[in-house]
Amino acid sequence: MTIAMGDPGAGLERLDPRFDGLVLFNAGLERLADGFRWLEGPVWFGDHQCLLFNDIPSNRTLRWSERHGVTPFLDPSGFANGQTRDRQGRLIQCQHQSRSLSRREHDGRTTVLASDARGHRLNAPNDVVVKRDGSIWFSDPLYGLLNDYEGGRQQSEQPPALYRLEPDGGTPEAVATDFDGPNGLAFSPDEQWLYVAESGAPGVAAPRQHIRRFRVNDDGRGLSGGDIFHTIHPGWADGFRVDEHGNLWCGAADGVHVIGPDGVLLGKVLVPQRVSNLCFGDRHHSRLFLCAATTLYALFTNTRGAAGP
Ligand code: MG
């Protein structure tokens, strides 16, 4: 069953009864701002009631608030992609141009947290999440090195990998290396599982494109497993977040796919443009902010994001 939401191409597609409890029949998809090039990296700052997000090709980090709309935040942004906040509330950014992970201090200075691993420069950090113990986990695929549009073509020095970094940076430790293109990532609410989107190697006939699920080891540092958890159709998954019930809200070609903790596709929020990444925010952490190609959308839901940005 699909419920239209006003905008052409917007709607709710229910595939499992559990979807009904997660969405609101009378909440429409709101178009907050448009005219961008390729949006990414949404992160909510509850203390400022604002969203930070990136327009990667424009080399800018932008700020949206209900009151002021979109205003510049960082220009240039280092072609920043995925973003999150650490346990002290500081902004953590994946930056394509410098091939690094950086932290913006409370006074506005920038600290590079990681730029090398395994004796070589990182590729182009893509997405990042912070665990409750303060450790920083990020994906490092090749995508950001492959064209001039998202930061400038550069030579890769090592294969893609998934890394764990100490809260104050240093040398990241590779926690999974059997990836063609690690992308979005998020922990389950109890942090016993780490989900990672694998969006495949570019130009390959049958790319590996699915969401994998890793068990977090008891020491909280390493991973085991990594089996396929869910395969997205159509296309591939990019960024995603987990709600308070452990459901995955996943950016995809036709909108947002909501996947239960058992791997079942519960339903879709149909969006007129590809959703690259999303986050929960607003006062109750129940409003979904969607970075969708050239447009920033929002949708009030009937669930809340799991703790954290
Ligand atoms: Mg991504």
Coordinates of C-alpha atoms in Angstrom, one line a residue, residues 17-159:
P17 CA 2.7 -4.1 9.5
R18 CA 5.5 -2.9 11.7
F19 CA 5.9 0.1 9.4
D20 CA 2.6 1.6 10.5
G21 CA 3.9 2.3 14.0
L22 CA 7.0 4.1 12.7
V23 CA 5.4 6.7 10.4
L24 CA 2.6 9.3 10.7
F25 CA -0.2 9.2 8.1
N26 CA -0.6 13.0 8.3
A27 CA 3.0 14.1 8.2
G28 CA 4.2 15.2 4.7
L29 CA 7.6 15.2 3.2
E30 CA 8.8 18.8 3.6
R31 CA 11.1 20.5 1.1
L32 CA 13.3 22.6 3.3
A33 CA 15.8 24.0 0.7
D34 CA 17.1 23.2 -2.7
G35 CA 19.4 24.3 -5.5
F36 CA 22.4 22.4 -4.1
R37 CA 24.7 20.1 -6.1
W38 CA 25.1 16.9 -4.0
L39 CA 24.2 16.9 -0.3
E40 CA 25.7 14.7 2.3
G41 CA 26.6 14.5 6.0
P42 CA 23.6 15.6 8.0
V43 CA 24.1 16.0 11.7
W44 CA 21.8 17.5 14.3
F45 CA 23.0 20.0 16.9
G46 CA 20.2 19.9 19.5
D47 CA 22.0 22.5 21.6
H48 CA 21.7 25.0 18.7
Q49 CA 18.5 23.5 17.2
C50 CA 20.2 23.3 13.9
L51 CA 21.3 20.9 11.3
L52 CA 24.8 20.9 9.7
F53 CA 25.2 19.3 6.3
N54 CA 27.5 19.4 3.3
D55 CA 27.2 20.3 -0.3
I56 CA 30.3 18.3 -1.4
P57 CA 30.9 19.7 -4.9
S58 CA 30.3 23.3 -3.7
N59 CA 33.0 22.7 -1.0
R60 CA 30.7 24.1 1.7
T61 CA 29.3 23.0 5.1
L62 CA 25.9 24.6 5.6
R63 CA 23.6 25.2 8.5
W64 CA 19.9 24.9 8.5
S65 CA 17.5 26.1 11.3
E66 CA 13.7 26.5 11.4
R67 CA 14.2 30.2 12.1
H68 CA 17.0 31.2 9.8
G69 CA 16.8 28.7 7.0
V70 CA 20.1 27.8 5.3
T71 CA 23.2 29.9 6.2
P72 CA 26.9 29.2 5.5
F73 CA 28.9 27.5 8.2
L74 CA 32.3 26.5 6.7
D75 CA 33.5 27.7 3.3
P76 CA 35.6 26.0 2.2
S77 CA 34.8 22.7 3.9
G78 CA 37.6 20.6 2.5
F79 CA 35.0 18.8 0.4
A80 CA 33.6 17.3 3.6
N81 CA 31.3 14.3 3.3
G82 CA 30.0 12.3 6.3
Q83 CA 29.8 14.0 9.7
T84 CA 28.9 13.3 13.3
R85 CA 29.6 14.7 16.8
D86 CA 31.9 13.2 19.4
R87 CA 31.0 12.7 23.1
Q88 CA 31.9 16.3 23.8
G89 CA 29.6 17.6 21.1
R90 CA 32.4 18.6 18.7
L91 CA 31.9 18.2 15.0
I92 CA 33.8 15.3 13.3
Q93 CA 34.1 15.6 9.5
C94 CA 35.3 13.2 6.8
Q95 CA 37.2 15.4 4.3
H96 CA 38.0 14.2 0.8
Q97 CA 40.5 16.9 -0.2
S98 CA 42.9 16.4 2.7
R99 CA 42.0 12.6 2.9
S100 CA 41.6 13.0 6.6
L101 CA 39.2 12.9 9.5
S102 CA 39.1 16.2 11.4
R103 CA 37.5 17.6 14.5
R104 CA 36.3 21.2 14.9
E105 CA 37.0 22.4 18.4
H106 CA 34.6 24.5 20.4
D107 CA 36.7 27.6 19.7
G108 CA 36.6 26.9 16.0
R109 CA 40.1 25.5 15.5
T110 CA 40.5 22.4 13.5
T111 CA 42.4 19.3 14.7
V112 CA 43.3 16.5 12.2
L113 CA 42.5 13.3 14.0
A114 CA 43.7 10.9 11.3
S115 CA 45.3 11.1 7.9
D116 CA 47.3 7.9 7.6
A117 CA 46.8 4.2 8.3
R118 CA 48.7 1.1 7.7
G119 CA 51.7 3.2 6.6
H120 CA 49.9 5.1 3.8
R121 CA 47.6 8.0 3.3
L122 CA 44.0 7.3 3.8
N123 CA 41.8 7.4 0.6
A124 CA 38.8 9.6 1.1
P125 CA 37.0 9.1 4.4
N126 CA 33.3 8.8 3.6
D127 CA 31.2 8.4 6.8
V128 CA 31.8 8.3 10.5
V129 CA 30.1 7.3 13.8
V130 CA 31.1 7.7 17.4
K131 CA 30.6 4.9 19.9
R132 CA 29.5 5.6 23.5
D133 CA 33.1 4.9 24.7
G134 CA 34.2 7.8 22.5
S135 CA 36.0 5.8 19.8
I136 CA 35.5 7.0 16.3
W137 CA 34.6 4.5 13.5
F138 CA 34.8 5.5 9.9
S139 CA 34.8 4.1 6.3
D140 CA 37.5 4.8 3.8
P141 CA 36.5 3.9 0.3
L142 CA 38.0 5.2 -3.0
Y143 CA 35.0 7.2 -4.2
G144 CA 36.2 10.7 -3.2
L145 CA 39.4 10.2 -5.1
L146 CA 37.9 9.3 -8.4
N147 CA 36.7 12.6 -9.8
D148 CA 37.3 16.3 -9.6
Y149 CA 33.6 17.0 -8.7
E150 CA 33.9 15.8 -5.1
G151 CA 37.4 17.1 -4.2
G152 CA 39.9 16.3 -6.9
R153 CA 41.2 13.2 -8.5
Q154 CA 44.1 11.7 -6.5
Q155 CA 46.0 8.4 -6.4
S156 CA 44.9 5.8 -3.9
E157 CA 47.7 4.4 -1.7
Q158 CA 45.8 1.5 -0.2
P159 CA 42.6 -0.6 -0.5

